[in-house]
Short mmCIF file of C-alpha atoms and ligand atoms in Angstrom, two decimals:
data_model
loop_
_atom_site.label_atom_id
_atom_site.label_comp_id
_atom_site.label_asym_id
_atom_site.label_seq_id
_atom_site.Cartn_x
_atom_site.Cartn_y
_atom_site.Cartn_z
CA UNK A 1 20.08 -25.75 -10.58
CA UNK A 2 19.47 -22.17 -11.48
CA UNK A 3 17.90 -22.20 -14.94
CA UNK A 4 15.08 -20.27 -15.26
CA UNK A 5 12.99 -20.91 -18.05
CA UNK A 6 13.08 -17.65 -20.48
CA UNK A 7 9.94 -17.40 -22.71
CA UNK A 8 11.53 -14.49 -24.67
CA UNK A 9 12.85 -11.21 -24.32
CA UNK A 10 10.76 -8.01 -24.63
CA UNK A 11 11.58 -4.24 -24.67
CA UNK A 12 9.41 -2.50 -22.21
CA UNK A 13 9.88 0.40 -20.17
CA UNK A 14 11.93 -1.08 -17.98
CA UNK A 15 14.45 -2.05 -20.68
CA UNK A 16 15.08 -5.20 -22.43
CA UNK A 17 13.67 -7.68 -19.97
CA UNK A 18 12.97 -11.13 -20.01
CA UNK A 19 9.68 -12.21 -19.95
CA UNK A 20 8.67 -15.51 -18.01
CA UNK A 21 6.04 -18.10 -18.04
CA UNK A 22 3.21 -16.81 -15.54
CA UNK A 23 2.48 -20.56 -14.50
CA UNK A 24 2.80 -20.90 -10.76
CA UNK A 25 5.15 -23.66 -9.88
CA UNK A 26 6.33 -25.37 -6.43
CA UNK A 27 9.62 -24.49 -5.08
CA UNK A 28 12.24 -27.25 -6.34
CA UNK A 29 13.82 -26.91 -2.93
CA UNK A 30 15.79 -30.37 -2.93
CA UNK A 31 17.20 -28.91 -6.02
CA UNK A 32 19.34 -26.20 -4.88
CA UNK A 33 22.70 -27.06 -5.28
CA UNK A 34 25.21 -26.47 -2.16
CA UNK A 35 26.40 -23.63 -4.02
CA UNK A 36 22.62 -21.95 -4.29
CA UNK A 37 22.69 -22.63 -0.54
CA UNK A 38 26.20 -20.52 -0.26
CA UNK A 39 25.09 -17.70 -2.35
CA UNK A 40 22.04 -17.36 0.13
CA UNK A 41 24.20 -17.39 3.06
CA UNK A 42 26.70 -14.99 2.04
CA UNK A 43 24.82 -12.65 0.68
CA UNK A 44 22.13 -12.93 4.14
CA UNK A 45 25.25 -12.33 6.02
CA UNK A 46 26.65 -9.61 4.36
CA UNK A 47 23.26 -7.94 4.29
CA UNK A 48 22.13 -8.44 7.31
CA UNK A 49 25.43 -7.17 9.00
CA UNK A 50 25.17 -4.25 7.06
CA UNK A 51 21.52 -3.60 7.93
CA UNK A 52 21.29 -3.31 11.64
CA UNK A 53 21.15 0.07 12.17
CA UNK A 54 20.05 0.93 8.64
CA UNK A 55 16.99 -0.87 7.53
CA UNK A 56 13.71 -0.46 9.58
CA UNK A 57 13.18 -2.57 12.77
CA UNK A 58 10.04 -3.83 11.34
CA UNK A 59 12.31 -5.11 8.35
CA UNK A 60 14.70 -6.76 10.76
CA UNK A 61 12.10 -8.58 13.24
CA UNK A 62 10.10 -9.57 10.61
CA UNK A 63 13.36 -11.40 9.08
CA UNK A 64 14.14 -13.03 12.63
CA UNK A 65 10.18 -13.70 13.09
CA UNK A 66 10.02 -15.33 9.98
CA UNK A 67 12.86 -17.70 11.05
CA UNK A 68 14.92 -16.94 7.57
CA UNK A 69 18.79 -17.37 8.77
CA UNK A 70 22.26 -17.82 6.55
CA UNK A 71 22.01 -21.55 6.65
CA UNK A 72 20.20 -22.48 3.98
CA UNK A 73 17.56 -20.94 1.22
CA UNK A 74 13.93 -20.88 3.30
CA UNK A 75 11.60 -22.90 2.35
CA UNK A 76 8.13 -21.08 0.82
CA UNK A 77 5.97 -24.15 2.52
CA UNK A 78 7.67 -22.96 5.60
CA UNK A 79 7.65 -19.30 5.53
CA UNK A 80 3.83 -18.96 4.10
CA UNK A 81 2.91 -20.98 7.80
CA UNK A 82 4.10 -17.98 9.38
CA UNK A 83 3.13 -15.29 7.04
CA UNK A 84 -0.36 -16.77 6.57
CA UNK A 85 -0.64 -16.48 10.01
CA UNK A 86 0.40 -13.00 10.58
CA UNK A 87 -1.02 -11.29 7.98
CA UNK A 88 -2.94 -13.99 5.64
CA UNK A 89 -0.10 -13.44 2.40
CA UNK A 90 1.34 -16.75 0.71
CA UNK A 91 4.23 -16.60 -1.15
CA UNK A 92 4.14 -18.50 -4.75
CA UNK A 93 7.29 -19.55 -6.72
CA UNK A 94 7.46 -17.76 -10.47
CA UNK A 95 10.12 -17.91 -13.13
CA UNK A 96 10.89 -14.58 -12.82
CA UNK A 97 8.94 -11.11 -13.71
CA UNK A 98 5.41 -11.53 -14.51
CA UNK A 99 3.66 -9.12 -17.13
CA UNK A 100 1.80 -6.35 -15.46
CA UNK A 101 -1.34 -7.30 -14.99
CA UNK A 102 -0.86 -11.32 -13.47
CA UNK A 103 1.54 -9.49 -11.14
CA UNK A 104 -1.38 -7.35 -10.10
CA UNK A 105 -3.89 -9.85 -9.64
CA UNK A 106 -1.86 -11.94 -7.77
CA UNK A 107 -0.86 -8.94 -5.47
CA UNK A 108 -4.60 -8.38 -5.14
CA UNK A 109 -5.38 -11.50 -3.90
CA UNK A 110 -2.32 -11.39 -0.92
CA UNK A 111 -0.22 -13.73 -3.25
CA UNK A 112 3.55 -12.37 -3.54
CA UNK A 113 5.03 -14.06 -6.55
CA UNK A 114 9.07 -14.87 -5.77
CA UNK A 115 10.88 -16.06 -8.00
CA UNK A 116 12.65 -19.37 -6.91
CA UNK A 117 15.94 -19.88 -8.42
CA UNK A 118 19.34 -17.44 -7.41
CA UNK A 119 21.52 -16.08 -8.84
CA UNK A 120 25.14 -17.69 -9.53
CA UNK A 121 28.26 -16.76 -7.46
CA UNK A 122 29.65 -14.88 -10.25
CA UNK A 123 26.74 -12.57 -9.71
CA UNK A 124 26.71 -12.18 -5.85
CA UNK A 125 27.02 -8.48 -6.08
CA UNK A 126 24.81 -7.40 -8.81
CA UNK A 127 22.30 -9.18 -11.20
CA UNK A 128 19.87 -7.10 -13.19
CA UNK A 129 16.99 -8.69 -12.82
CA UNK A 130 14.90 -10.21 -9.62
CA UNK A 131 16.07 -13.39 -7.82
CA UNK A 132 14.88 -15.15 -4.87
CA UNK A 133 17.32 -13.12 -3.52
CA UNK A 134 15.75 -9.60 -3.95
CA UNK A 135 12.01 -11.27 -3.97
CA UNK A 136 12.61 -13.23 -0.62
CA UNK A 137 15.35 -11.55 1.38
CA UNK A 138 13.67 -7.85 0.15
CA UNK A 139 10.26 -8.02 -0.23
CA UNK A 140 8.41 -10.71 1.76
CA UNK A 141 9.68 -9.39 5.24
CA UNK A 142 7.47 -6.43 5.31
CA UNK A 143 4.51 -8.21 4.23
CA UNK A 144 4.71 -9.51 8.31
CA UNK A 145 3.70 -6.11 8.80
CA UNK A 146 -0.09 -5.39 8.72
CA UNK A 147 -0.17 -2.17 7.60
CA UNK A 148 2.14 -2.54 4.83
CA UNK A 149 0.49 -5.45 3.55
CA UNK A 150 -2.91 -3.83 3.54
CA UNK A 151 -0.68 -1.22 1.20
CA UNK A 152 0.58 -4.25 -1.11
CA UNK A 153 -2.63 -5.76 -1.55
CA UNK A 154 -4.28 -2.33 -2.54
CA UNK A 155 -1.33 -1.68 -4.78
CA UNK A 156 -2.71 -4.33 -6.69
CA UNK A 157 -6.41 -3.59 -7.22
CA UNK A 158 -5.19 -0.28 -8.00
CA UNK A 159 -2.61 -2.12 -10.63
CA UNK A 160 -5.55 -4.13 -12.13
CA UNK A 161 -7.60 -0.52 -12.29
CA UNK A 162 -4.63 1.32 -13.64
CA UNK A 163 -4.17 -1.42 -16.09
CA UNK A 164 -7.89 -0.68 -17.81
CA UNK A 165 -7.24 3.10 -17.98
CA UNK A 166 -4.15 3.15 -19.89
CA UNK A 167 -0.35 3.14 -20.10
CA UNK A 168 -0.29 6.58 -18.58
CA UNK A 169 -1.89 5.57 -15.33
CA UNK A 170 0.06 2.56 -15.07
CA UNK A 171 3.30 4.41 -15.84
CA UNK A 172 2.51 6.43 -13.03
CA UNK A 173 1.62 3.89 -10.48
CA UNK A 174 4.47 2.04 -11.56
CA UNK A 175 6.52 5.13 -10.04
CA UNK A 176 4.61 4.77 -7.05
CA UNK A 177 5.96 0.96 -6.96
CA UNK A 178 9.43 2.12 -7.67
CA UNK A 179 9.65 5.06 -5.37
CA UNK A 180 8.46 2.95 -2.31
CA UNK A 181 8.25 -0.82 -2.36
CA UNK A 182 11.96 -0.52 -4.08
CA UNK A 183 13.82 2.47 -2.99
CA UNK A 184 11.26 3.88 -0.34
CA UNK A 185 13.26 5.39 2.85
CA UNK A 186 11.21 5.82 6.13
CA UNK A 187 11.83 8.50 9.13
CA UNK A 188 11.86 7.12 12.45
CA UNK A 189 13.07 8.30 15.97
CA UNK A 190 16.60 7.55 15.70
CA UNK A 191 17.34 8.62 11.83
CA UNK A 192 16.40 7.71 8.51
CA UNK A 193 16.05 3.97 7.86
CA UNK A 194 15.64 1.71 4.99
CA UNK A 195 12.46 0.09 3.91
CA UNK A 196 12.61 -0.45 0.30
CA UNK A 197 13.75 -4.17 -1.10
CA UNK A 198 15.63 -2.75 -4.28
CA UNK A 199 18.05 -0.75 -1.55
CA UNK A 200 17.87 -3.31 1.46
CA UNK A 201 19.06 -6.34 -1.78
CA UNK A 202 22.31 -4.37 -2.74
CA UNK A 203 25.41 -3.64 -0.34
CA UNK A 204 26.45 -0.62 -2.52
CA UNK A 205 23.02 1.20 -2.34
CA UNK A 206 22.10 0.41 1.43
CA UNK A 207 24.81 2.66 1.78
CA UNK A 208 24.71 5.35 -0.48
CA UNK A 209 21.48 5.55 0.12
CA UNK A 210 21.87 6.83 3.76
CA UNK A 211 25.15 7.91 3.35
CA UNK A 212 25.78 9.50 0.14
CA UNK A 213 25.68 13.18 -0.20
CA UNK A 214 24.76 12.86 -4.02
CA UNK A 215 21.28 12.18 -4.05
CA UNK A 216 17.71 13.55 -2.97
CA UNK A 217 16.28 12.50 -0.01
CA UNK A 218 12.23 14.15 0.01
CA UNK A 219 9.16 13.81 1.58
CA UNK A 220 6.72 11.49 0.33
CA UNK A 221 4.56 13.21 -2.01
CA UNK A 222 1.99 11.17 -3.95
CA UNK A 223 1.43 13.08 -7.03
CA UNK A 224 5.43 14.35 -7.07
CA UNK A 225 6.56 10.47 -7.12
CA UNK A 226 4.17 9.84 -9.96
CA UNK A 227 5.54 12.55 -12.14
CA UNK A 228 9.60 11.22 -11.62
CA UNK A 229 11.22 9.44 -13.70
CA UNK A 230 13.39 7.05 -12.18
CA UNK A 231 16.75 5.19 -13.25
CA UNK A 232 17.22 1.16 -13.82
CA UNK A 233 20.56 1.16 -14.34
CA UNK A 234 22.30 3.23 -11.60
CA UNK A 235 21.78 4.41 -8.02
CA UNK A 236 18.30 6.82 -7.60
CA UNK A 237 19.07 9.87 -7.92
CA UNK A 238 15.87 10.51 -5.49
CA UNK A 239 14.59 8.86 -2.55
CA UNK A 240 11.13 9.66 -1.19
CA UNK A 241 10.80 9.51 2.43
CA UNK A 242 7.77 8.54 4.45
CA UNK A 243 6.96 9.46 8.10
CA UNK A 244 5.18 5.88 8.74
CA UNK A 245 3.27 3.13 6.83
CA UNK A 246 0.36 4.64 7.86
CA UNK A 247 0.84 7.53 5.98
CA UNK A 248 1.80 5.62 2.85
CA UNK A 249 -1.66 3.80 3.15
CA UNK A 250 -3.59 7.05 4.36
CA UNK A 251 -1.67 9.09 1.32
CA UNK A 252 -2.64 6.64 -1.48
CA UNK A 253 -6.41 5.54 0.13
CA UNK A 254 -8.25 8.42 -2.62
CA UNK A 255 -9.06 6.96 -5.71
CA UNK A 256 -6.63 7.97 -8.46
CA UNK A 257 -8.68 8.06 -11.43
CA UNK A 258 -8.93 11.59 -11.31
CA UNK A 259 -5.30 12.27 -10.21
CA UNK A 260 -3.81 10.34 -13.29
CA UNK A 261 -6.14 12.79 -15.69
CA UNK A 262 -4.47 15.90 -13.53
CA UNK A 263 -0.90 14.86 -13.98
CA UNK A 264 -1.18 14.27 -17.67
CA UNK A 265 -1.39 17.48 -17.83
CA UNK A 266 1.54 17.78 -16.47
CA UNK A 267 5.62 17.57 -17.28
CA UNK A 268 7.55 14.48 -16.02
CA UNK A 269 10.32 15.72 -13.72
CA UNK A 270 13.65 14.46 -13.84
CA UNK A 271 15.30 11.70 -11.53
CA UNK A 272 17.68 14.21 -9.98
CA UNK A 273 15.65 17.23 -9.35
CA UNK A 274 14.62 19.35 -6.59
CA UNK A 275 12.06 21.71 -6.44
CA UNK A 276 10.04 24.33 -4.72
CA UNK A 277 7.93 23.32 -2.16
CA UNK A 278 10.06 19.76 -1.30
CA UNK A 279 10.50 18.41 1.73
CA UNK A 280 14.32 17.82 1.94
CA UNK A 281 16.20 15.22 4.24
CA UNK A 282 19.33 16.81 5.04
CA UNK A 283 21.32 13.31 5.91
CA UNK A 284 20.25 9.98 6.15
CA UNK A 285 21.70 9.66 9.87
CA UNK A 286 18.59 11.68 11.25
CA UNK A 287 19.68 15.23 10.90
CA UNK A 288 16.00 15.95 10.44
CA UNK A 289 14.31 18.44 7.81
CA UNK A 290 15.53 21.55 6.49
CA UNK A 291 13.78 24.09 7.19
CA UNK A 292 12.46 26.31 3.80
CA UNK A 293 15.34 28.31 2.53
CA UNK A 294 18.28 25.99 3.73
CA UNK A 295 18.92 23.95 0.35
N1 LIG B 1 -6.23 4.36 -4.30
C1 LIG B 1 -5.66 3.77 -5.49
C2 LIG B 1 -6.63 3.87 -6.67
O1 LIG B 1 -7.71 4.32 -6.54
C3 LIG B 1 -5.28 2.31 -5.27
C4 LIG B 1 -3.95 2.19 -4.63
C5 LIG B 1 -3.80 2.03 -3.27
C6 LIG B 1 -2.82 2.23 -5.42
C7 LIG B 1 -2.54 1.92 -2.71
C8 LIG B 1 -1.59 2.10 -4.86
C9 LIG B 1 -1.43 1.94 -3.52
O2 LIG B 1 -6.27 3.50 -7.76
FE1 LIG B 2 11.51 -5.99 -6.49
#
């Protein structure tokens, strides 16, 4: 039972994606076949091996908190008893990615959409487009944590904003989305960890993420995230890195109206580069910042 129902196909900016009805429906759990179940457990396992030491603590004792294991696929009726509790967000089952501005309003209003059917075995280690996989296992752990869903929930009434100012604005918020909720990276004590749900969902880029001398690791900079392009189809080329949630929320509190009319001024900048003035990560094991003149 993995059929999601496809309304059509649509080329956007993220591609060719598939676009979904936005009707909110109940998680068919007695449905999930004993191979859904398997594909849930595997991949928990794998990832969660992988991520002790590498995602955020807050990621990892939110999982535990929540009570999601390898047994068997949660249950949202379950999981929104906790969440509700901790931080007042439900989760709702979708068919898969919602346009724009439904996915904002339903953000705004401390719903997380995830979509409820997995992917097939054949697609354990990659699938190109959100599962209950990414959307439960990647997303809906962090929204245990207050501050960051404060963050979410503002993402979205600045979404629904963004949305009536144009496709500029939203392009640019949408790289906000991208660089943090997806591939963000967060400094703690003992080294850089992972907070993002489009790293902590894939084995491959939880560790070329930290690990990888290839790409950018740079401090979080509001308006430099909204002017970078990013990739869909391969590893980032650039992680941002925050000191805390609190300076994600802090950073992104001033309205933006007036900072989308300043950066369409301005050039895009590639996925891959660096420039002056960045804050560069050396390593991802928590070698600390280079000082200025050490690229
Ligand atoms: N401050 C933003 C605005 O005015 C809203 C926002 C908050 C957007 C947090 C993203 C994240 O549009
Ligand atoms: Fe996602």
């Amino acid at each position: 039972m993995n059929q999601p129902r496809r309304v059509e196909h649509q080329q956007t900016d993220k591609g060719y994606v598939p676009i979904y009805t936005t009707t909110v429906i109940e998680q068919p759990w007695e449905g999930y076949s004993a191979d859904d179940h398997a594909t849930w457990g595997t991949l928990y396992q794998r990832q969660r091996e992988l991520l002790v030491g590498r995602a955020c603590d807050e990621f990892l004792a939110a999982q535990d908190a929540m009570g999601m294991t390898p047994d068997r696929i949660p249950r949202f009726t379950e999981l929104n008893e906790v969440l509700r509790a901790a931080t007042g967000w439900t989760l709702i089952g979708v068919e898969g990615l919602l346009p724009e501005l439904d996915f904002f309003d339903h953000l705004a209003h401390r719903r997380f959409p995830v979509t409820w059917w997995i992917r097939r075995p054949d697609q354990i280690d990659y699938i190109a487009e959100p599962d209950l996989f990414h959307d439960l296992f990647g997303h809906v752990p962090l929204l245990m944590n207050p501050v960051f869903a404060d963050y979410m929930e503002a993402y979205g009434r600045g979404g629904v904003k963004a949305h009536g100012i144009g496709a500029d604005a939203l392009q640019y918020l949408t790289r906000l989305y991208w660089y943090t909720v997806e591939f963000g990276l967060i400094d703690t004590k003992d080294g850089l960890r992972i907070y993002g749900a489009g790293i902590v969902s894939s084995k491959g880029e939880s560790l070329y993420s930290l690990e990888s001398d290839a790409p950018n690791r740079i401090g979080f900079d509001l308006e430099r995230i909204m002017r970078t392009r990013y990739r869909i189809d391969t590893y980032q080329k650039t992680y941002f890195v925050i000191d805390s949630f609190e300076q994600l929320m802090d950073a992104t509190a001033p309205d933006f109206t007036p900072i989308y009319a300043r950066l369409a001024e301005q050039p895009a900048i590639p996925a891959g580069s660096v420039l002056d003035g960045d804050r560069v990560h050396a390593r991802g094991t928590g070698e600390g910042w280079l000082a200025d003149g050490d690229v």
